[in-house]
Amino acid sequence: MKIKFFLMSLISILLSACHGSVKYATFDDYPVYEGSDLELTYSAQSSKFRVWAPTASAVKLLLYDNGIDGGAYENLDMKSDENGTWLLEVEKDLKGKFYTFQVKIKEVWLDETPGMWVKATGVNGKRAAIIDFAETNPEGWENDVRPPLKNFTDIILYEVHVRDFSISPSSGIKNKGKFLAFTEHGTKNSAGETTGIDHLKELGITHVHLLPSFDYASIDETRLNENKYNWGYDPVNFNVPEGGYSTNPYDPGTRVKEFKQMVQSLHRSKIRVIMDVVYNHTAASKNSHLNLLVPNYFYRLNTDSTWSNASGCGNETASERAMMRKFMIESVVYWATEYHIDGFRFDLMGIHDIQTMNAIRAALDKIDPTIFMYGEGWTAASSPLAEDKRAVKKNAKQLDNIAVFSDDIRDALKGSWMKAEIPGFVSGIDSLEESVKFGVVGATQHAEVDYSKLIYSKAPYVNNPTQIINYVSCHDDMSLVDKLNEAKPLDATDDELIRFNKLAQTVVFTSQGVPFMYAGEELYRNKKGIHNTYQSPDSINKIDWNFKTSNKDIYDYYKGLISLRNGHPAFRIPTQEMVQQHLKFLPLLVPNVVGYILTDHVNGEEWKDVLVLYNGNRKAVKVNIPAGEWNVVCHDGQINLSGLASGNDTIFTIAPSSASIMYQK
Ligand code: CA
């Protein structure tokens, strides 16, 4: 087969050479450029441009004075160089100038592109900018360090959209909707309670996970006064921060510097920063910045040459191809080094191949093995790449130290994401106990879980709890408040909905694995019942910081849960083996109830044994618990780590729709 392909490609290269452009029989035949100097290498003496465009018959470099207006002041021919690249060095200081490439395929000049490795741009990311990155570093950047992290199970993820965080007048923040909002301390809501970054510190989360903050398409950066909203899952320039979140999208250095100021500020507050990365597709297809360099190479096509669409957004990238893989690895490494990013959440990770994901892990390990990687272990639609090669949930054991989201625990707790009216364990539905237990053991192998009774998976799919993200809601679909309201039993009261909510998050924050929460859930945030708010206005998406005052009881409970988890390593066991040895389920035989003990000072726990009981029933239930003196720290919707009560009774009553947590010394 290989010989045949070689001959075919040789013939096709020879044939197409007559037309002045190069054609290859398969994507594997494209030359691979190994160097790390793609597109621009800047110094005050010269700018070297090297663009990978192996199928081009000619490539031009266009130089501009401006990021958006006017014609090119120079139009230069690039020279064909090694491994499909085109080279040109301009021996001048081009700082402050802008450029694009233009590729000719056969006789046709394609539209201009700033390239795909581009790291700074003018407004709306149309032209690449030449800046000196050393000048974008905020004061003290050289001393910026990642806050300490021992195990991935010590992480608490807080998923937030840059705009939602500060846009409400109730935030008291000046730089509303901007990266700089994360640098403002001392901000308050109208009742004088802490908001913004001070709130995050007070809440106790360890990692902020930012919704897409690279340059995306849907917001016109020249018309920010229109206050349009979008989540940002429509990538334009993967290596450039979004201009709409900067105070001046026209100046290429501003967004770079302000992004760094945000990271520096969060790091100073001992909070790590994670980026949501969306390498699985681009906003444009035929005219994307990638496709204007090497048509079709970076994307998967169907056998009939139409664009395959596992992203549901019109195209899907091809991580298995050498230069796309190289791009993804270098892009992630770039964010981790230039911007000191501490982790990456891969959107629709199931579109990417396992080999690429593991290569990214290996590259990040060289920088710092505590950089966290996780992703959605699924696709939005079918993909031409064979499923056994893809980074989907069921292949998670083949992913090295990369975590996946557990939709199993999510939907067991709150009910179906798709059918809003279907409730889950916390709203009083039984038969979901095994799925809750599966969440408790962090999707690992445990002798006391019956995997045949799970709602989605039928087997444990990760090696260790470090590989599972436990959650009950995120930006997608309804907020937890809305979902529980939509799926509520007809006679459920508002007080009961709060109970359901607290119980759901108690399972998330006490389960083994990595807990994840959607920003504002701690304030009892709602999104007015809307299922998909990707372009809903601020009135739907904003965090209303006055909710912190009106829902103080809920906020205190969430804060208590986080404090319980941060203070007690029994809930943060890093290995499957330790979970198997120290986590024992109680044979309660009461429907809609799950109970377990974490034994014998597990994982350095100060408490000898910890007993956890979840009651999904809308009535109190009595259960038998092991003998001994139990100190209760969580009960009936209250948490107090100094103790709520203690006793020796072996019959314990769990309050309706709530969790009880207790320990023996
Ligand atoms: Ca943009």
XYZ file of C-alpha atoms and ligand atoms in Angstrom:
666
model
C 0.000 0.000 0.000
C 2.753 2.409 0.940
C 4.611 1.865 -2.363
C 1.435 2.442 -4.302
C 0.730 5.699 -2.458
C 4.299 6.818 -3.025
C 4.041 6.243 -6.767
C 0.652 7.933 -6.937
C 1.912 10.974 -5.105
C 5.030 11.138 -7.241
C 2.893 11.031 -10.366
C 0.493 13.643 -9.071
C 3.322 15.936 -8.005
C 4.833 15.614 -11.471
C 1.502 16.186 -13.190
C 0.492 19.165 -11.164
C 3.927 20.757 -11.396
C 2.977 21.604 -14.995
C 0.257 23.909 -13.633
C 2.674 25.640 -11.309
C 1.065 24.393 -8.083
C 1.587 21.189 -6.151
C -0.973 18.480 -5.514
C -0.588 15.445 -3.266
C -2.479 12.168 -3.460
C -3.170 11.996 0.279
C -2.813 14.377 3.211
C -0.107 12.086 4.608
C 2.038 12.962 1.594
C 2.149 16.670 2.431
C 5.612 17.726 3.580
C 5.923 18.472 7.292
C 7.830 21.498 8.536
C 9.428 20.773 11.921
C 10.749 24.217 12.829
C 9.215 26.454 15.465
C 9.527 29.712 13.502
C 6.275 29.589 11.572
C 4.847 32.795 10.266
C 6.752 35.545 12.097
C 10.069 35.858 13.902
C 10.482 39.457 15.004
C 13.511 41.415 16.112
C 14.350 45.099 15.910
C 16.778 44.242 13.078
C 14.461 42.150 10.936
C 11.201 40.307 10.568
C 11.404 36.815 9.111
C 8.207 35.435 7.598
C 7.864 31.699 6.938
C 4.483 30.365 5.921
C 3.584 26.703 5.376
C 1.660 26.490 2.096
C 2.850 23.385 0.242
C 0.097 23.437 -2.390
C 0.630 27.071 -3.350
C 1.995 28.107 -6.715
C 2.970 31.512 -5.268
C 2.697 33.329 -1.928
C 2.750 37.074 -1.268
C 3.364 39.090 1.875
C 1.385 42.322 2.161
C 2.531 44.991 4.599
C 0.192 47.611 6.054
C 0.443 50.679 8.256
C -2.923 49.971 9.796
C -4.875 47.007 11.220
C -8.055 47.595 9.270
C -8.006 50.499 6.761
C -6.048 51.414 3.651
C -4.119 49.426 1.063
C -0.834 47.566 1.447
C 2.222 49.834 1.333
C 4.264 46.873 0.155
C 3.396 43.731 -1.741
C 6.272 41.245 -1.671
C 6.816 37.848 -3.304
C 7.840 35.071 -0.924
C 10.325 32.396 -2.029
C 9.667 28.657 -1.957
C 11.750 27.054 0.803
C 12.078 23.754 2.637
C 9.201 21.378 3.435
C 6.391 23.309 1.827
C 7.254 26.652 3.401
C 7.662 30.054 1.780
C 10.220 32.467 3.161
C 10.907 36.191 3.196
C 13.042 38.276 5.504
C 12.575 42.040 5.728
C 15.657 43.668 7.200
C 14.009 46.629 8.905
C 12.287 47.201 12.222
C 8.658 46.522 11.333
C 7.296 47.073 14.844
C 3.883 48.721 14.636
C 3.189 47.424 11.108
C 0.561 44.877 10.063
C 0.673 42.073 7.501
C -1.267 39.395 5.692
C -0.315 36.492 3.444
C -1.934 35.750 0.124
C -1.723 32.268 -1.362
C -2.149 31.372 -5.028
C -3.528 27.911 -5.810
C -3.018 27.068 -9.470
C -4.015 30.350 -11.135
C -6.295 31.654 -8.407
C -5.280 34.085 -5.680
C -7.165 33.268 -2.463
C -8.296 35.958 -0.019
C -5.718 37.444 2.334
C -5.121 35.747 5.686
C -3.147 36.838 8.745
C -2.063 33.194 8.980
C -2.910 30.674 11.685
C 0.124 30.966 13.989
C -0.594 34.709 14.299
C -0.143 36.032 17.861
C -1.252 39.661 17.623
C -3.769 41.370 15.361
C -5.589 44.576 14.632
C -9.292 45.006 15.303
C -11.442 41.963 14.470
C -8.324 39.877 13.842
C -8.135 40.557 10.107
C -4.501 41.598 9.845
C -1.561 40.268 11.829
C 0.336 42.818 13.896
C 4.051 43.109 14.535
C 4.636 43.933 18.170
C 7.400 43.418 20.672
C 5.925 40.977 23.208
C 8.461 42.005 25.846
C 6.670 45.373 25.921
C 3.318 43.744 26.769
C 4.444 42.347 30.127
C 2.838 44.037 33.130
C 5.096 45.136 35.936
C 6.262 42.169 37.996
C 5.325 39.641 35.273
C 8.759 38.022 35.538
C 7.919 37.129 39.153
C 4.462 35.725 38.334
C 4.173 32.107 39.510
C 1.460 29.479 39.405
C -0.203 29.056 42.814
C 0.766 25.730 44.443
C -1.095 22.564 43.449
C -0.388 19.030 44.634
C -2.997 16.762 43.046
C -5.564 17.415 40.338
C -8.217 16.250 42.820
C -7.372 19.345 44.914
C -8.812 21.525 42.133
C -12.165 23.306 42.341
C -13.199 24.635 38.924
C -15.276 27.789 38.527
C -16.490 28.248 34.955
C -17.108 31.890 34.071
C -17.716 34.022 30.991
C -15.596 37.183 31.028
C -18.594 39.421 30.359
C -21.051 37.722 32.767
C -18.594 38.211 35.603
C -18.670 41.991 35.724
C -21.239 43.432 33.303
C -24.039 43.951 35.842
C -24.103 47.354 37.610
C -24.389 45.281 40.810
C -20.767 44.120 40.346
C -19.442 47.511 41.405
C -16.627 46.840 38.923
C -15.295 49.608 36.663
C -13.938 47.576 33.733
C -17.240 45.874 32.964
C -17.013 42.964 30.539
C -13.222 43.258 30.292
C -10.216 41.138 31.258
C -9.269 43.957 33.637
C -12.397 43.275 35.744
C -10.387 40.434 37.302
C -7.815 42.939 38.572
C -10.222 45.057 40.643
C -10.226 44.523 44.388
C -12.528 45.996 46.997
C -15.617 45.897 44.771
C -19.063 45.533 46.415
C -22.697 44.939 45.507
C -25.377 47.449 46.492
C -25.631 45.951 50.001
C -21.871 46.296 50.490
C -21.003 42.624 50.036
C -17.865 41.494 48.236
C -17.988 40.922 44.462
C -15.520 40.064 41.687
C -12.125 38.589 42.419
C -12.454 39.193 46.175
C -15.611 37.091 46.096
C -13.773 34.265 44.319
C -11.120 34.279 46.997
C -13.741 34.286 49.743
C -15.645 31.414 48.072
C -12.494 29.271 48.019
C -12.381 28.017 44.431
C -8.899 27.125 43.157
C -9.225 27.587 39.370
C -11.099 30.057 37.213
C -12.105 28.447 33.916
C -12.711 31.179 31.349
C -15.167 30.619 28.534
C -13.531 31.262 25.127
C -11.161 34.201 25.488
C -9.166 33.772 22.274
C -10.174 35.918 19.295
C -13.635 34.861 18.161
C -15.904 36.078 15.371
C -19.387 36.825 16.641
C -18.747 40.169 18.317
C -17.824 43.037 15.989
C -14.949 44.703 17.828
C -15.573 47.977 15.978
C -19.112 48.189 17.414
C -18.679 47.270 21.065
C -21.096 50.048 22.039
C -23.907 47.797 20.762
C -23.307 45.514 23.751
C -23.806 42.290 21.821
C -23.252 39.046 23.652
C -21.826 35.695 22.634
C -20.203 32.762 24.419
C -17.419 32.806 21.817
C -17.344 29.263 20.456
C -16.488 30.576 16.991
C -12.705 30.787 16.683
C -10.941 33.177 14.331
C -7.380 33.436 15.706
C -6.495 30.709 18.190
C -3.356 32.414 19.546
C -4.742 35.920 20.047
C -6.842 37.154 23.002
C -10.366 38.367 22.159
C -10.359 42.074 21.327
C -13.849 42.730 22.712
C -12.586 41.978 26.220
C -9.799 44.568 25.960
C -10.123 48.301 26.517
C -8.804 48.991 22.992
C -9.200 46.283 20.326
C -7.495 48.501 17.707
C -4.165 48.494 19.529
C -2.679 44.984 19.161
C -0.650 45.118 22.373
C -3.509 46.179 24.652
C -5.423 42.894 24.683
C -2.171 40.990 25.202
C -1.123 43.115 28.162
C -4.585 43.155 29.762
C -4.913 39.381 29.455
C -1.599 39.051 31.286
C -2.750 41.523 33.941
C -5.806 39.324 34.515
C -3.686 36.182 34.921
C -1.223 37.974 37.202
C -4.036 39.299 39.376
C -5.692 35.885 39.748
C -2.336 34.273 40.519
C -1.711 36.867 43.234
C -5.052 35.818 44.741
C -3.838 32.180 44.644
C -6.249 31.289 41.861
C -5.094 29.412 38.763
C -6.427 30.208 35.291
C -7.836 27.800 32.711
C -8.723 28.551 29.108
C -11.542 26.975 27.185
C -9.907 26.050 23.862
C -11.939 25.283 20.753
C -9.516 23.739 18.269
C -12.242 21.427 16.973
C -13.608 23.877 14.414
C -13.312 27.414 13.042
C -16.003 30.061 12.643
C -15.479 30.193 8.879
C -14.940 27.118 6.706
C -13.745 27.807 3.142
C -12.452 31.258 4.097
C -11.018 30.497 7.532
C -7.509 31.726 8.211
C -6.349 28.095 8.108
C -8.066 27.172 4.885
C -6.712 30.229 3.064
C -3.192 28.865 3.636
C -3.650 25.223 2.647
C -7.147 24.496 1.328
C -8.817 21.439 2.923
C -5.668 20.217 4.724
C -6.663 21.255 8.252
C -10.195 19.843 8.046
C -11.885 16.492 7.712
C -14.010 16.047 4.641
C -16.644 13.431 3.919
C -16.052 10.886 1.146
C -18.161 13.071 -1.187
C -15.761 16.004 -0.457
C -18.327 17.945 1.582
C -17.198 19.350 4.937
C -17.635 16.882 7.768
C -19.309 18.474 10.763
C -18.762 16.674 14.066
C -18.725 20.111 15.734
C -22.230 20.950 14.556
C -20.762 24.318 13.523
C -20.097 23.666 9.827
C -16.679 22.013 9.888
C -14.312 19.942 12.022
C -10.539 20.160 12.167
C -8.210 17.202 11.536
C -5.935 16.858 14.571
C -4.540 13.591 13.199
C -2.745 15.440 10.357
C 0.837 16.277 11.193
C 0.668 20.045 10.803
C -2.695 20.425 12.592
C -1.328 18.334 15.448
C 1.807 20.476 15.532
C -0.328 23.605 15.544
C -2.441 22.456 18.497
C 0.610 21.432 20.534
C 2.431 24.713 19.865
C -0.688 26.787 20.518
C -1.323 25.246 23.937
C 2.363 25.510 24.858
C 2.301 29.144 23.761
C -0.613 30.033 26.087
C 1.049 28.159 28.951
C 4.331 30.034 28.501
C 3.572 33.520 27.121
C 0.393 33.953 29.233
C 1.174 31.570 32.146
C -2.102 29.664 31.635
C -2.529 26.794 34.127
C -4.928 24.512 32.333
C -6.989 23.846 29.244
C -10.562 22.704 28.757
C -10.966 21.172 25.292
C -14.296 21.864 23.692
C -15.700 18.742 21.968
C -12.472 16.887 22.731
C -14.021 13.781 21.170
C -13.299 15.327 17.754
C -9.560 15.231 18.458
C -7.523 12.041 18.224
C -6.036 10.360 21.301
C -2.465 10.604 19.990
C -2.671 14.389 19.653
C -4.167 14.829 23.118
C -1.382 12.721 24.655
C 1.235 14.660 22.682
C -0.167 17.901 24.142
C -0.019 16.360 27.628
C 3.630 15.407 27.092
C 4.491 18.914 25.864
C 2.791 20.535 28.879
C 4.494 18.114 31.273
C 7.806 19.558 30.138
C 6.640 23.011 31.244
C 4.816 21.988 34.437
C 3.008 18.688 35.082
C 0.471 20.470 37.316
C -1.053 22.146 34.249
C -4.505 20.580 34.062
C -6.138 19.202 30.909
C -9.741 18.115 30.532
C -12.426 18.094 27.920
C -15.790 17.091 26.658
C -15.444 13.391 25.816
C -17.962 13.554 23.035
C -18.737 15.187 19.681
C -21.814 17.135 18.569
C -22.352 14.883 15.532
C -20.663 11.958 13.778
C -17.072 12.212 12.550
C -15.197 10.386 9.795
C -12.341 9.632 12.228
C -12.794 6.113 13.644
C -14.195 6.170 17.168
C -11.366 4.041 18.588
C -8.934 6.824 17.666
C -10.925 9.660 19.199
C -10.592 11.251 22.644
C -14.107 10.273 23.683
C -15.236 9.370 27.182
C -15.138 5.620 26.664
C -11.481 5.855 25.557
C -10.503 8.028 28.542
C -8.287 5.308 30.032
C -5.980 5.787 27.037
C -5.642 9.506 27.771
C -2.608 10.320 29.922
C -3.690 12.427 32.876
C -6.442 14.103 30.885
C -9.877 14.347 32.489
C -13.336 14.092 30.969
C -16.684 15.499 32.053
C -19.080 13.056 33.736
C -22.463 13.535 32.114
C -23.406 10.388 34.043
C -23.336 12.096 37.443
C -24.659 15.365 36.013
C -27.859 13.903 34.624
C -28.334 11.347 37.417
C -28.502 14.238 39.890
C -30.597 16.801 38.044
C -32.297 14.748 35.314
C -31.967 14.722 31.535
C -30.201 17.701 29.932
C -32.262 17.164 26.808
C -35.708 16.735 28.300
C -36.128 19.615 30.700
C -39.166 18.098 32.425
C -37.370 14.891 33.500
C -36.139 15.098 37.117
C -33.246 13.292 38.780
C -32.073 11.861 42.093
C -32.232 15.152 44.002
C -35.867 15.797 43.030
C -37.033 12.490 44.512
C -36.470 9.972 41.701
C -35.245 6.533 42.757
C -33.421 3.919 40.613
C -30.564 6.401 40.105
C -28.617 5.284 43.205
C -25.973 3.357 41.236
C -25.331 6.363 38.972
C -24.841 8.547 42.059
C -22.462 5.930 43.493
C -20.592 5.939 40.181
C -20.110 9.678 40.714
C -18.990 9.139 44.298
C -16.169 6.802 43.178
C -15.143 9.209 40.427
C -16.063 6.934 37.509
C -13.402 4.415 38.599
C -13.659 0.662 39.237
C -15.268 -0.159 42.581
C -16.614 -3.552 43.680
C -19.763 -2.090 45.257
C -21.047 -0.230 42.188
C -23.410 -2.031 39.811
C -22.313 -0.604 36.453
C -25.175 -2.273 34.585
C -27.597 0.175 36.229
C -25.930 3.436 35.161
C -27.902 5.894 33.031
C -25.346 6.267 30.224
C -22.072 4.362 30.636
C -21.947 0.678 31.453
C -18.391 0.514 32.796
C -15.883 2.639 34.702
C -14.029 4.769 32.159
C -11.131 6.459 33.950
C -7.977 5.189 35.635
C -8.095 7.523 38.644
C -10.374 10.198 40.138
C -7.929 12.805 38.796
C -9.449 12.074 35.389
C -13.099 12.883 36.088
C -14.928 16.207 36.225
C -18.003 15.999 38.467
C -20.623 18.641 37.841
C -24.316 19.284 37.751
C -24.429 22.331 35.457
C -22.268 24.478 33.178
C -22.798 27.247 30.602
C -24.563 24.759 28.318
C -28.238 24.037 28.867
C -30.269 25.379 31.772
C -28.691 26.722 34.915
C -29.195 24.405 37.887
C -31.886 26.672 39.328
C -33.843 26.702 36.060
C -33.491 22.975 35.447
C -34.668 22.009 38.942
C -37.579 24.394 38.566
C -38.521 23.031 35.144
C -38.365 19.412 36.336
C -39.967 19.932 39.729
C -42.727 17.714 41.106
C -46.011 19.606 40.754
C -46.387 20.230 44.485
C -42.752 21.168 45.170
C -42.267 24.415 47.091
C -39.566 27.060 46.580
C -37.908 25.871 49.787
C -37.748 22.367 48.392
C -36.108 23.619 45.193
C -33.363 25.127 47.341
C -32.985 21.771 49.104
C -32.682 19.962 45.756
C -30.057 22.488 44.685
C -27.948 22.132 47.827
C -28.158 18.336 47.698
C -27.017 18.271 44.059
C -23.927 20.359 44.786
C -23.211 18.397 47.961
C -22.853 15.254 45.859
C -20.597 17.117 43.394
C -18.343 18.570 46.091
C -18.045 15.413 48.205
C -17.576 12.949 45.332
C -14.100 11.750 44.377
C -12.812 13.527 41.294
C -12.548 17.176 40.315
C -15.605 19.310 41.161
C -16.742 21.907 38.659
C -19.311 24.660 39.118
C -20.858 27.254 36.846
C -20.239 30.807 38.006
C -23.091 32.332 39.957
C -24.706 29.052 41.010
C -23.483 29.946 44.493
C -25.731 33.031 44.312
C -28.719 30.991 43.076
C -28.291 32.404 39.585
C -30.971 31.718 37.013
C -31.099 32.321 33.260
C -34.842 32.922 33.125
C -35.482 29.331 32.053
C -33.606 29.666 28.762
C -31.916 26.498 27.581
C -29.259 27.837 25.193
C -28.104 31.359 26.095
C -25.096 31.543 23.729
C -26.280 34.845 22.289
C -28.855 35.929 24.846
C -28.489 39.478 26.141
C -26.719 40.496 29.338
C -30.089 40.611 31.096
C -30.159 36.772 30.870
C -26.461 35.932 31.173
C -25.103 38.427 33.671
C -24.254 37.503 37.229
C -26.448 39.658 39.443
C -24.253 40.258 42.478
C -27.195 41.463 44.551
C -28.298 37.813 44.606
C -25.446 37.297 47.043
C -27.417 39.285 49.588
C -30.900 37.990 48.793
C -29.733 34.345 48.716
C -27.276 34.487 51.577
C -28.292 31.101 52.993
C -27.436 29.396 49.688
C -24.165 31.263 49.333
C -23.154 30.289 52.864
C -23.936 26.661 52.112
C -21.832 26.627 48.919
C -18.994 28.344 50.739
C -19.310 25.754 53.497
C -19.165 22.893 50.984
C -16.009 24.308 49.411
C -14.460 24.851 52.798
C -15.303 21.247 53.741
C -13.636 19.956 50.600
C -10.583 22.229 50.814
C -10.059 21.345 54.459
C -10.568 17.603 54.188
C -8.422 15.441 51.895
C -10.808 12.475 52.364
C -12.869 14.066 49.562
C -9.825 14.504 47.313
C -8.407 10.971 46.976
C -6.015 10.907 43.989
C -5.951 7.186 43.116
C -8.444 4.455 42.287
C -6.605 2.064 44.577
C -6.992 4.346 47.594
C -10.700 4.782 46.817
C -11.128 0.996 46.610
C -9.412 0.527 49.965
C -11.040 3.345 51.919
C -14.491 4.038 50.457
C -17.225 1.623 51.620
C -20.881 1.995 50.707
C -23.479 1.328 53.420
C -26.003 -1.404 52.549
C -28.925 0.940 53.266
C -31.574 -0.626 51.005
C -33.627 2.571 51.177
C -34.675 3.808 47.728
C -33.317 7.227 46.635
C -30.662 7.194 49.388
C -26.898 6.687 49.077
C -24.488 6.401 52.000
C -20.791 5.638 52.363
C -17.839 5.857 54.732
C -14.350 7.141 54.028
C -12.252 5.134 56.464
C -9.081 5.331 58.450
C -7.658 8.831 57.910
C -7.670 8.307 54.166
C -5.343 10.534 52.116
C -4.014 12.245 55.249
C -7.480 13.088 56.585
C -7.529 14.353 60.198
C -10.909 12.707 60.800
C -10.639 8.937 61.276
C -13.896 7.996 59.538
C -16.209 10.238 57.521
C -19.832 9.231 56.923
C -21.757 10.775 54.030
C -25.506 10.319 53.461
C -27.529 11.679 50.525
C -31.323 11.550 50.817
C -33.112 12.272 47.530
C -36.515 11.544 49.085
C -38.799 14.482 49.754
C -39.379 13.099 53.230
C -37.106 12.306 56.163
C -35.725 8.771 56.247
C -34.174 6.709 59.048
C -31.038 4.723 58.285
C -28.754 2.450 60.295
C -25.265 3.823 60.712
C -22.162 2.227 62.265
C -21.706 2.489 66.027
C -19.570 5.171 67.643
C -19.576 8.847 68.469
C -20.499 10.828 65.357
C -19.929 14.567 65.019
C -22.315 16.066 62.468
C -20.977 18.905 60.266
C -23.624 18.985 57.534
C -27.330 18.387 58.093
C -30.712 19.608 56.882
C -29.270 22.230 54.540
C -26.727 23.649 56.999
C -22.964 23.257 57.179
C -20.817 24.055 60.182
C -17.363 22.535 60.347
C -17.162 23.247 64.088
C -20.068 20.827 64.506
C -23.863 20.968 64.394
C -24.532 18.054 66.779
C -23.039 14.793 68.004
C -24.353 11.446 69.231
C -23.987 7.673 69.509
C -27.307 6.517 68.131
C -27.009 3.877 65.390
C -30.291 5.024 63.888
C -29.944 8.358 62.136
C -32.696 10.471 60.572
C -31.712 12.296 57.380
C -33.856 15.358 56.714
C -35.884 15.515 53.460
C -33.968 16.227 50.208
C -30.653 16.828 51.909
C -27.258 15.453 52.851
C -25.820 14.609 56.242
C -22.064 14.431 56.797
C -20.431 13.372 60.057
C -17.135 12.085 61.358
C -15.506 10.075 64.130
C -12.253 11.292 65.629
Ca -12.898 38.929 17.968
